[in-house]
PDB file of C-alpha atoms and ligand atoms in Angstrom:
ATOM      1  CA  MET A   1     -62.069 -38.950 -84.449  1.00  0.00           C
ATOM      2  CA  HIS A   2     -58.322 -38.595 -83.855  1.00  0.00           C
ATOM      3  CA  SER A   3     -56.018 -37.092 -86.414  1.00  0.00           C
ATOM      4  CA  THR A   4     -52.472 -38.275 -86.784  1.00  0.00           C
ATOM      5  CA  TYR A   5     -49.622 -35.866 -87.228  1.00  0.00           C
ATOM      6  CA  SER A   6     -46.279 -36.251 -88.843  1.00  0.00           C
ATOM      7  CA  LEU A   7     -43.538 -34.079 -87.383  1.00  0.00           C
ATOM      8  CA  GLN A   8     -40.299 -33.504 -89.239  1.00  0.00           C
ATOM      9  CA  PRO A   9     -37.268 -31.727 -87.737  1.00  0.00           C
ATOM     10  CA  ILE A  10     -36.769 -28.192 -88.990  1.00  0.00           C
ATOM     11  CA  GLY A  11     -33.274 -28.048 -87.513  1.00  0.00           C
ATOM     12  CA  ILE A  12     -30.598 -29.854 -85.534  1.00  0.00           C
ATOM     13  CA  LEU A  13     -29.213 -28.563 -82.273  1.00  0.00           C
ATOM     14  CA  HIS A  14     -25.497 -28.690 -81.514  1.00  0.00           C
ATOM     15  CA  SER A  15     -24.433 -28.393 -77.896  1.00  0.00           C
ATOM     16  CA  PRO A  16     -21.469 -29.256 -75.644  1.00  0.00           C
ATOM     17  CA  TYR A  17     -23.537 -32.077 -74.074  1.00  0.00           C
ATOM     18  CA  ARG A  18     -22.454 -35.377 -75.595  1.00  0.00           C
ATOM     19  CA  GLU A  19     -24.484 -37.576 -73.240  1.00  0.00           C
ATOM     20  CA  LYS A  20     -27.510 -37.149 -70.975  1.00  0.00           C
ATOM     21  CA  PHE A  21     -25.490 -37.443 -67.770  1.00  0.00           C
ATOM     22  CA  GLY A  22     -24.568 -33.971 -66.576  1.00  0.00           C
ATOM     23  CA  ILE A  23     -27.066 -31.990 -68.627  1.00  0.00           C
ATOM     24  CA  PRO A  24     -28.837 -29.536 -66.324  1.00  0.00           C
ATOM     25  CA  ARG A  25     -32.463 -30.465 -65.721  1.00  0.00           C
ATOM     26  CA  GLN A  26     -33.785 -27.197 -67.112  1.00  0.00           C
ATOM     27  CA  PRO A  27     -32.508 -24.430 -69.395  1.00  0.00           C
ATOM     28  CA  GLY A  28     -30.689 -21.396 -68.040  1.00  0.00           C
ATOM     29  CA  LEU A  29     -28.970 -23.271 -65.217  1.00  0.00           C
ATOM     30  CA  ALA A  30     -25.701 -23.375 -67.192  1.00  0.00           C
ATOM     31  CA  PRO A  31     -25.613 -20.077 -69.115  1.00  0.00           C
ATOM     32  CA  HIS A  32     -22.186 -20.941 -70.580  1.00  0.00           C
ATOM     33  CA  ALA A  33     -23.664 -23.876 -72.497  1.00  0.00           C
ATOM     34  CA  LEU A  34     -23.191 -22.360 -75.953  1.00  0.00           C
ATOM     35  CA  ALA A  35     -25.278 -24.043 -78.617  1.00  0.00           C
ATOM     36  CA  SER A  36     -26.574 -23.567 -82.114  1.00  0.00           C
ATOM     37  CA  VAL A  37     -29.481 -24.674 -84.263  1.00  0.00           C
ATOM     38  CA  THR A  38     -28.727 -25.348 -87.912  1.00  0.00           C
ATOM     39  CA  LEU A  39     -31.914 -25.135 -89.968  1.00  0.00           C
ATOM     40  CA  LEU A  40     -32.536 -27.973 -92.398  1.00  0.00           C
ATOM     41  CA  PRO A  41     -33.753 -27.670 -96.010  1.00  0.00           C
ATOM     42  CA  PRO A  42     -36.228 -26.344 -97.066  1.00  0.00           C
ATOM     43  CA  TYR A  43     -36.372 -24.116 -93.949  1.00  0.00           C
ATOM     44  CA  ASN A  44     -32.744 -22.974 -94.175  1.00  0.00           C
ATOM     45  CA  GLN A  45     -33.525 -19.712 -95.871  1.00  0.00           C
ATOM     46  CA  ILE A  46     -33.094 -16.376 -94.202  1.00  0.00           C
ATOM     47  CA  ASP A  47     -36.739 -15.531 -94.855  1.00  0.00           C
ATOM     48  CA  SER A  48     -37.747 -18.249 -92.362  1.00  0.00           C
ATOM     49  CA  VAL A  49     -36.187 -16.274 -89.499  1.00  0.00           C
ATOM     50  CA  ARG A  50     -36.854 -12.745 -90.716  1.00  0.00           C
ATOM     51  CA  GLY A  51     -37.578 -10.592 -87.629  1.00  0.00           C
ATOM     52  CA  LEU A  52     -36.481 -13.235 -85.114  1.00  0.00           C
ATOM     53  CA  ASP A  53     -33.253 -11.397 -84.277  1.00  0.00           C
ATOM     54  CA  SER A  54     -35.294  -8.653 -82.600  1.00  0.00           C
ATOM     55  CA  PHE A  55     -36.134 -11.160 -79.806  1.00  0.00           C
ATOM     56  CA  SER A  56     -33.650 -11.945 -77.044  1.00  0.00           C
ATOM     57  CA  HIS A  57     -35.024 -15.440 -76.345  1.00  0.00           C
ATOM     58  CA  VAL A  58     -36.678 -18.249 -78.265  1.00  0.00           C
ATOM     59  CA  TRP A  59     -38.749 -21.303 -77.429  1.00  0.00           C
ATOM     60  CA  LEU A  60     -37.396 -24.555 -78.789  1.00  0.00           C
ATOM     61  CA  ILE A  61     -39.829 -27.409 -79.317  1.00  0.00           C
ATOM     62  CA  PHE A  62     -37.872 -30.588 -79.789  1.00  0.00           C
ATOM     63  CA  ALA A  63     -37.900 -34.370 -79.716  1.00  0.00           C
ATOM     64  CA  PHE A  64     -36.366 -36.257 -76.787  1.00  0.00           C
ATOM     65  CA  HIS A  65     -34.810 -38.403 -79.474  1.00  0.00           C
ATOM     66  CA  GLN A  66     -32.529 -40.416 -77.221  1.00  0.00           C
ATOM     67  CA  THR A  67     -35.329 -41.672 -74.980  1.00  0.00           C
ATOM     68  CA  ALA A  68     -38.107 -41.771 -77.589  1.00  0.00           C
ATOM     69  CA  GLY A  69     -39.469 -45.285 -77.829  1.00  0.00           C
ATOM     70  CA  HIS A  70     -38.554 -46.093 -74.207  1.00  0.00           C
ATOM     71  CA  GLY A  71     -42.214 -45.862 -73.223  1.00  0.00           C
ATOM     72  CA  TRP A  72     -43.945 -43.886 -70.516  1.00  0.00           C
ATOM     73  CA  ARG A  73     -45.737 -44.422 -67.182  1.00  0.00           C
ATOM     74  CA  PRO A  74     -48.613 -42.426 -65.653  1.00  0.00           C
ATOM     75  CA  THR A  75     -46.351 -41.421 -62.746  1.00  0.00           C
ATOM     76  CA  VAL A  76     -42.676 -40.497 -62.561  1.00  0.00           C
ATOM     77  CA  ARG A  77     -40.203 -39.751 -59.756  1.00  0.00           C
ATOM     78  CA  PRO A  78     -38.766 -36.266 -60.290  1.00  0.00           C
ATOM     79  CA  PRO A  79     -35.158 -35.759 -59.126  1.00  0.00           C
ATOM     80  CA  ARG A  80     -36.368 -32.595 -57.411  1.00  0.00           C
ATOM     81  CA  LEU A  81     -38.348 -34.754 -54.941  1.00  0.00           C
ATOM     82  CA  GLY A  82     -35.289 -36.866 -54.165  1.00  0.00           C
ATOM     83  CA  GLY A  83     -36.239 -39.593 -56.620  1.00  0.00           C
ATOM     84  CA  ASN A  84     -38.727 -41.157 -54.150  1.00  0.00           C
ATOM     85  CA  ALA A  85     -42.091 -39.385 -54.418  1.00  0.00           C
ATOM     86  CA  ARG A  86     -44.225 -39.910 -57.512  1.00  0.00           C
ATOM     87  CA  VAL A  87     -46.135 -37.298 -59.501  1.00  0.00           C
ATOM     88  CA  GLY A  88     -48.152 -37.584 -62.682  1.00  0.00           C
ATOM     89  CA  VAL A  89     -46.246 -37.535 -65.942  1.00  0.00           C
ATOM     90  CA  PHE A  90     -48.164 -34.388 -66.917  1.00  0.00           C
ATOM     91  CA  ALA A  91     -47.076 -32.742 -63.640  1.00  0.00           C
ATOM     92  CA  SER A  92     -43.458 -33.340 -64.618  1.00  0.00           C
ATOM     93  CA  ARG A  93     -40.867 -32.436 -67.229  1.00  0.00           C
ATOM     94  CA  SER A  94     -39.800 -36.072 -67.548  1.00  0.00           C
ATOM     95  CA  THR A  95     -38.359 -37.142 -70.898  1.00  0.00           C
ATOM     96  CA  PHE A  96     -40.495 -40.327 -70.767  1.00  0.00           C
ATOM     97  CA  ARG A  97     -43.817 -39.038 -72.105  1.00  0.00           C
ATOM     98  CA  PRO A  98     -46.598 -40.343 -74.353  1.00  0.00           C
ATOM     99  CA  ASN A  99     -45.240 -38.030 -77.057  1.00  0.00           C
ATOM    100  CA  PRO A 100     -41.503 -37.418 -76.634  1.00  0.00           C
ATOM    101  CA  LEU A 101     -41.771 -33.632 -76.941  1.00  0.00           C
ATOM    102  CA  GLY A 102     -39.727 -31.110 -74.984  1.00  0.00           C
ATOM    103  CA  LEU A 103     -39.929 -27.354 -74.579  1.00  0.00           C
ATOM    104  CA  SER A 104     -37.001 -25.128 -73.613  1.00  0.00           C
ATOM    105  CA  VAL A 105     -36.383 -21.418 -73.601  1.00  0.00           C
ATOM    106  CA  ALA A 106     -32.934 -20.268 -74.758  1.00  0.00           C
ATOM    107  CA  GLU A 107     -31.172 -16.963 -75.134  1.00  0.00           C
ATOM    108  CA  LEU A 108     -30.703 -16.015 -78.798  1.00  0.00           C
ATOM    109  CA  LEU A 109     -27.236 -14.541 -79.282  1.00  0.00           C
ATOM    110  CA  GLY A 110     -27.495 -14.045 -83.029  1.00  0.00           C
ATOM    111  CA  ILE A 111     -28.326 -15.513 -86.408  1.00  0.00           C
ATOM    112  CA  ASP A 112     -25.674 -16.382 -88.994  1.00  0.00           C
ATOM    113  CA  SER A 113     -26.572 -16.819 -92.652  1.00  0.00           C
ATOM    114  CA  GLU A 114     -23.216 -17.221 -94.376  1.00  0.00           C
ATOM    115  CA  HIS A 115     -23.510 -21.003 -94.665  1.00  0.00           C
ATOM    116  CA  GLY A 116     -27.175 -21.905 -94.340  1.00  0.00           C
ATOM    117  CA  VAL A 117     -29.064 -20.451 -91.380  1.00  0.00           C
ATOM    118  CA  VAL A 118     -27.639 -20.954 -87.897  1.00  0.00           C
ATOM    119  CA  LEU A 119     -29.142 -19.629 -84.657  1.00  0.00           C
ATOM    120  CA  ARG A 120     -26.530 -19.046 -81.954  1.00  0.00           C
ATOM    121  CA  LEU A 121     -27.947 -19.773 -78.491  1.00  0.00           C
ATOM    122  CA  ARG A 122     -26.915 -20.254 -74.915  1.00  0.00           C
ATOM    123  CA  GLY A 123     -28.196 -21.831 -71.736  1.00  0.00           C
ATOM    124  CA  VAL A 124     -29.731 -24.929 -73.331  1.00  0.00           C
ATOM    125  CA  ASP A 125     -30.496 -28.194 -71.507  1.00  0.00           C
ATOM    126  CA  LEU A 126     -30.315 -30.329 -74.664  1.00  0.00           C
ATOM    127  CA  LEU A 127     -28.207 -33.147 -75.955  1.00  0.00           C
ATOM    128  CA  ASP A 128     -25.979 -32.566 -78.972  1.00  0.00           C
ATOM    129  CA  GLY A 129     -27.912 -33.717 -82.057  1.00  0.00           C
ATOM    130  CA  THR A 130     -31.396 -33.028 -80.660  1.00  0.00           C
ATOM    131  CA  PRO A 131     -33.948 -32.671 -83.497  1.00  0.00           C
ATOM    132  CA  ILE A 132     -35.679 -29.287 -83.327  1.00  0.00           C
ATOM    133  CA  LEU A 133     -39.325 -29.443 -84.395  1.00  0.00           C
ATOM    134  CA  ASP A 134     -40.213 -25.766 -84.097  1.00  0.00           C
ATOM    135  CA  ILE A 135     -38.843 -22.404 -82.997  1.00  0.00           C
ATOM    136  CA  LYS A 136     -40.994 -19.564 -81.665  1.00  0.00           C
ATOM    137  CA  PRO A 137     -40.107 -16.153 -80.277  1.00  0.00           C
ATOM    138  CA  TYR A 138     -40.319 -15.745 -76.503  1.00  0.00           C
ATOM    139  CA  ILE A 139     -42.780 -12.936 -75.824  1.00  0.00           C
ATOM    140  CA  PRO A 140     -42.137 -11.572 -72.320  1.00  0.00           C
ATOM    141  CA  PHE A 141     -45.516 -10.012 -71.632  1.00  0.00           C
ATOM    142  CA  VAL A 142     -47.253 -13.291 -72.471  1.00  0.00           C
ATOM    143  CA  ASP A 143     -44.727 -15.954 -71.522  1.00  0.00           C
ATOM    144  CA  SER A 144     -43.345 -14.470 -68.287  1.00  0.00           C
ATOM    145  CA  GLN A 145     -45.689 -14.932 -65.322  1.00  0.00           C
ATOM    146  CA  PRO A 146     -43.746 -13.736 -62.256  1.00  0.00           C
ATOM    147  CA  GLN A 147     -46.661 -14.481 -59.890  1.00  0.00           C
ATOM    148  CA  ALA A 148     -47.042 -18.080 -61.048  1.00  0.00           C
ATOM    149  CA  ARG A 149     -46.828 -20.931 -58.500  1.00  0.00           C
ATOM    150  CA  GLY A 150     -44.026 -23.431 -59.110  1.00  0.00           C
ATOM    151  CA  GLY A 151     -45.560 -26.465 -57.390  1.00  0.00           C
ATOM    152  CA  PHE A 152     -42.891 -28.836 -56.090  1.00  0.00           C
ATOM    153  CA  VAL A 153     -40.172 -26.974 -58.018  1.00  0.00           C
ATOM    154  CA  ASP A 154     -40.701 -23.555 -56.517  1.00  0.00           C
ATOM    155  CA  GLY A 155     -37.323 -21.844 -56.879  1.00  0.00           C
ATOM    156  CA  PRO A 156     -33.970 -22.822 -58.316  1.00  0.00           C
ATOM    157  CA  PRO A 157     -32.252 -25.967 -57.033  1.00  0.00           C
ATOM    158  CA  ALA A 158     -29.577 -25.828 -54.328  1.00  0.00           C
ATOM    159  CA  THR A 159     -26.092 -25.782 -55.855  1.00  0.00           C
ATOM    160  CA  LEU A 160     -22.723 -27.217 -54.871  1.00  0.00           C
ATOM    161  CA  ALA A 161     -19.462 -25.328 -54.431  1.00  0.00           C
ATOM    162  CA  VAL A 162     -16.917 -26.351 -57.095  1.00  0.00           C
ATOM    163  CA  GLU A 163     -13.209 -26.700 -56.392  1.00  0.00           C
ATOM    164  CA  TRP A 164     -10.387 -27.586 -58.764  1.00  0.00           C
ATOM    165  CA  SER A 165      -7.328 -29.808 -58.394  1.00  0.00           C
ATOM    166  CA  ALA A 166      -4.097 -28.270 -59.703  1.00  0.00           C
ATOM    167  CA  ALA A 167      -4.078 -30.810 -62.556  1.00  0.00           C
ATOM    168  CA  ALA A 168      -7.638 -29.962 -63.620  1.00  0.00           C
ATOM    169  CA  ALA A 169      -7.014 -26.213 -63.420  1.00  0.00           C
ATOM    170  CA  ALA A 170      -3.895 -26.588 -65.588  1.00  0.00           C
ATOM    171  CA  ALA A 171      -5.714 -28.811 -68.080  1.00  0.00           C
ATOM    172  CA  VAL A 172      -8.646 -26.431 -68.533  1.00  0.00           C
ATOM    173  CA  GLN A 173      -6.186 -23.580 -68.980  1.00  0.00           C
ATOM    174  CA  ARG A 174      -4.628 -25.441 -71.926  1.00  0.00           C
ATOM    175  CA  HIS A 175      -8.013 -25.555 -73.674  1.00  0.00           C
ATOM    176  CA  GLN A 176      -8.797 -21.917 -72.953  1.00  0.00           C
ATOM    177  CA  ALA A 177      -8.013 -20.749 -76.499  1.00  0.00           C
ATOM    178  CA  GLN A 178     -10.405 -23.236 -78.072  1.00  0.00           C
ATOM    179  CA  HIS A 179     -13.207 -23.007 -75.487  1.00  0.00           C
ATOM    180  CA  PRO A 180     -12.881 -19.822 -73.417  1.00  0.00           C
ATOM    181  CA  GLU A 181     -16.115 -20.672 -71.582  1.00  0.00           C
ATOM    182  CA  LEU A 182     -15.112 -24.245 -70.640  1.00  0.00           C
ATOM    183  CA  ALA A 183     -14.122 -23.597 -66.999  1.00  0.00           C
ATOM    184  CA  ALA A 184     -17.333 -21.646 -66.331  1.00  0.00           C
ATOM    185  CA  LEU A 185     -19.423 -24.339 -68.030  1.00  0.00           C
ATOM    186  CA  ILE A 186     -17.797 -27.089 -65.946  1.00  0.00           C
ATOM    187  CA  GLU A 187     -18.526 -25.158 -62.753  1.00  0.00           C
ATOM    188  CA  GLU A 188     -22.154 -24.548 -63.748  1.00  0.00           C
ATOM    189  CA  VAL A 189     -22.711 -28.203 -64.671  1.00  0.00           C
ATOM    190  CA  LEU A 190     -21.092 -29.672 -61.552  1.00  0.00           C
ATOM    191  CA  ALA A 191     -22.792 -27.111 -59.269  1.00  0.00           C
ATOM    192  CA  GLN A 192     -26.103 -28.736 -60.319  1.00  0.00           C
ATOM    193  CA  ASP A 193     -24.983 -32.062 -58.779  1.00  0.00           C
ATOM    194  CA  PRO A 194     -25.429 -34.386 -61.774  1.00  0.00           C
ATOM    195  CA  ARG A 195     -25.500 -37.568 -59.662  1.00  0.00           C
ATOM    196  CA  PRO A 196     -28.663 -39.668 -59.591  1.00  0.00           C
ATOM    197  CA  ALA A 197     -30.710 -38.787 -56.490  1.00  0.00           C
ATOM    198  CA  TYR A 198     -29.909 -41.997 -54.633  1.00  0.00           C
ATOM    199  CA  GLN A 199     -26.101 -41.866 -54.982  1.00  0.00           C
ATOM    200  CA  ASP A 200     -23.975 -40.344 -52.219  1.00  0.00           C
ATOM    201  CA  ASN A 201     -20.516 -41.901 -52.173  1.00  0.00           C
ATOM    202  CA  PRO A 202     -17.734 -39.331 -51.700  1.00  0.00           C
ATOM    203  CA  ALA A 203     -15.142 -41.849 -52.908  1.00  0.00           C
ATOM    204  CA  ARG A 204     -16.868 -42.484 -56.226  1.00  0.00           C
ATOM    205  CA  GLU A 205     -15.347 -40.865 -59.297  1.00  0.00           C
ATOM    206  CA  TYR A 206     -17.650 -39.682 -62.096  1.00  0.00           C
ATOM    207  CA  GLY A 207     -17.115 -38.403 -65.607  1.00  0.00           C
ATOM    208  CA  VAL A 208     -19.176 -35.865 -67.521  1.00  0.00           C
ATOM    209  CA  HIS A 209     -18.561 -35.367 -71.253  1.00  0.00           C
ATOM    210  CA  LEU A 210     -18.552 -31.763 -72.460  1.00  0.00           C
ATOM    211  CA  TYR A 211     -17.391 -31.189 -76.042  1.00  0.00           C
ATOM    212  CA  ASN A 212     -14.624 -33.751 -76.436  1.00  0.00           C
ATOM    213  CA  TYR A 213     -13.523 -33.512 -72.805  1.00  0.00           C
ATOM    214  CA  ASN A 214     -14.084 -36.031 -70.060  1.00  0.00           C
ATOM    215  CA  ILE A 215     -14.471 -34.068 -66.829  1.00  0.00           C
ATOM    216  CA  ARG A 216     -13.486 -36.293 -63.899  1.00  0.00           C
ATOM    217  CA  PHE A 217     -14.946 -35.322 -60.519  1.00  0.00           C
ATOM    218  CA  ARG A 218     -16.050 -36.426 -57.066  1.00  0.00           C
ATOM    219  CA  ILE A 219     -18.724 -35.008 -54.789  1.00  0.00           C
ATOM    220  CA  ASP A 220     -18.362 -34.821 -51.037  1.00  0.00           C
ATOM    221  CA  GLY A 221     -21.211 -33.187 -49.125  1.00  0.00           C
ATOM    222  CA  GLN A 222     -21.935 -29.805 -50.683  1.00  0.00           C
ATOM    223  CA  ARG A 223     -18.650 -29.694 -52.607  1.00  0.00           C
ATOM    224  CA  ALA A 224     -17.773 -30.929 -56.093  1.00  0.00           C
ATOM    225  CA  TYR A 225     -14.088 -31.469 -56.728  1.00  0.00           C
ATOM    226  CA  VAL A 226     -12.788 -31.403 -60.316  1.00  0.00           C
ATOM    227  CA  LEU A 227     -10.059 -34.048 -60.554  1.00  0.00           C
ATOM    228  CA  ASP A 228      -9.066 -33.750 -64.210  1.00  0.00           C
ATOM    229  CA  VAL A 229     -10.126 -32.528 -67.636  1.00  0.00           C
ATOM    230  CA  ILE A 230      -9.140 -35.155 -70.187  1.00  0.00           C
ATOM    231  CA  ASP A 231      -9.108 -34.403 -73.904  1.00  0.00           C
ATOM    232  CA  THR A 232     -10.581 -37.552 -75.470  1.00  0.00           C
ATOM    233  CA  CYS A 233      -9.634 -36.511 -79.036  1.00  0.00           C
ATOM    234  CA  PRO A 234      -6.239 -34.848 -78.603  1.00  0.00           C
ATOM    235  CA  HIS A 235      -5.462 -35.029 -82.358  1.00  0.00           C
ATOM    236  CA  VAL A 236      -8.772 -33.544 -83.449  1.00  0.00           C
ATOM    237  CA  GLN A 237      -9.804 -29.930 -83.187  1.00  0.00           C
ATOM    238  CA  GLY A 238     -12.880 -30.021 -80.902  1.00  0.00           C
ATOM    239  CA  THR A 239     -16.226 -29.466 -82.568  1.00  0.00           C
ATOM    240  CA  PRO A 240     -17.436 -26.038 -81.558  1.00  0.00           C
ATOM    241  CA  ALA A 241     -21.084 -25.842 -80.576  1.00  0.00           C
ATOM    242  CA  GLY A 242     -21.653 -22.797 -82.736  1.00  0.00           C
TER     243      GLY A 242
HETATM  244  N1  SAM B   1     -36.775 -28.036 -70.683  1.00  0.00           N
HETATM  245  C1  SAM B   1     -37.246 -29.238 -71.331  1.00  0.00           C
HETATM  246  C2  SAM B   1     -38.692 -29.520 -70.990  1.00  0.00           C
HETATM  247  O1  SAM B   1     -39.133 -29.100 -69.919  1.00  0.00           O
HETATM  248  O2  SAM B   1     -39.371 -30.140 -71.796  1.00  0.00           O
HETATM  249  C3  SAM B   1     -36.383 -30.442 -70.995  1.00  0.00           C
HETATM  250  C4  SAM B   1     -36.441 -30.856 -69.562  1.00  0.00           C
HETATM  251  S1  SAM B   1     -35.771 -32.460 -69.352  1.00  0.00           S
HETATM  252  C5  SAM B   1     -36.034 -32.757 -67.633  1.00  0.00           C
HETATM  253  C6  SAM B   1     -34.048 -32.082 -69.432  1.00  0.00           C
HETATM  254  C7  SAM B   1     -33.271 -33.335 -69.513  1.00  0.00           C
HETATM  255  O3  SAM B   1     -33.598 -33.991 -70.718  1.00  0.00           O
HETATM  256  C8  SAM B   1     -31.778 -33.132 -69.572  1.00  0.00           C
HETATM  257  O4  SAM B   1     -31.234 -33.033 -68.288  1.00  0.00           O
HETATM  258  C9  SAM B   1     -31.316 -34.403 -70.289  1.00  0.00           C
HETATM  259  O5  SAM B   1     -31.072 -35.423 -69.348  1.00  0.00           O
HETATM  260  C10 SAM B   1     -32.531 -34.808 -71.122  1.00  0.00           C
HETATM  261  N2  SAM B   1     -32.350 -34.582 -72.550  1.00  0.00           N
HETATM  262  C11 SAM B   1     -31.908 -33.478 -73.172  1.00  0.00           C
HETATM  263  N3  SAM B   1     -31.926 -33.634 -74.505  1.00  0.00           N
HETATM  264  C12 SAM B   1     -32.415 -34.882 -74.737  1.00  0.00           C
HETATM  265  C13 SAM B   1     -32.699 -35.639 -75.921  1.00  0.00           C
HETATM  266  N4  SAM B   1     -32.463 -35.143 -77.126  1.00  0.00           N
HETATM  267  N5  SAM B   1     -33.193 -36.898 -75.770  1.00  0.00           N
HETATM  268  C14 SAM B   1     -33.429 -37.418 -74.539  1.00  0.00           C
HETATM  269  N6  SAM B   1     -33.186 -36.749 -73.387  1.00  0.00           N
HETATM  270  C15 SAM B   1     -32.688 -35.497 -73.484  1.00  0.00           C
END
């Protein structure tokens, strides 16, 4: 007999990623992605995280809320295989799963408790607003398996070189005070080559949204070229992730 479970968010994640496009496909690939988890009542008491600050990393269990309800198939086409070959959904980290649950490790920078309870993190691969269902400490001697085989994702992905136009370099400089990590984050995100696997048009211009900035870029061969960094809310102070 099957039981049913009801899962309620225990927190909400805030990140620079305002849309799926451009989010690295796994955590840690963009270490300058600063993020935070704000615990929700009744979990937003400091007792809930007592002892957690002695760990450098945490596991986040979360809902793929933006694709939940979009269904699932027994096989998927991972970007890592060029978007052509199929593997089983349970051999993948696809967001389209029978239960829309995700699992990411993140570096824990600190815990603030002045206004509620907020975990400061970095290196996440999660959309702003992602519901967090659970948080657990990362335990290196259990969770790290250096001899493990990585199947069809053995090793980090190849990365692109990132170059800046004068206009983009000047624009990012103007936002330095508000987001000192913005230039590094842009480089980390574009180096991952956010384009869908089947697209290779050096003339095509793309936009990735980080915070309230629209990062315009093109990709030619192994090089990403940042064309501009456009502030989409110039009258509003950008929402910090933390
Ligand atoms: N590390 C997690 C895992 O293995 O379960 C997530 C891997 S999944 C391939 C990462 C991608 O999920 C990101 O590149 C982004 O496109 C997507 N994503 C992130 N947050 C999401 C959310 N809240 N809802 C739907 N998709 C999301």
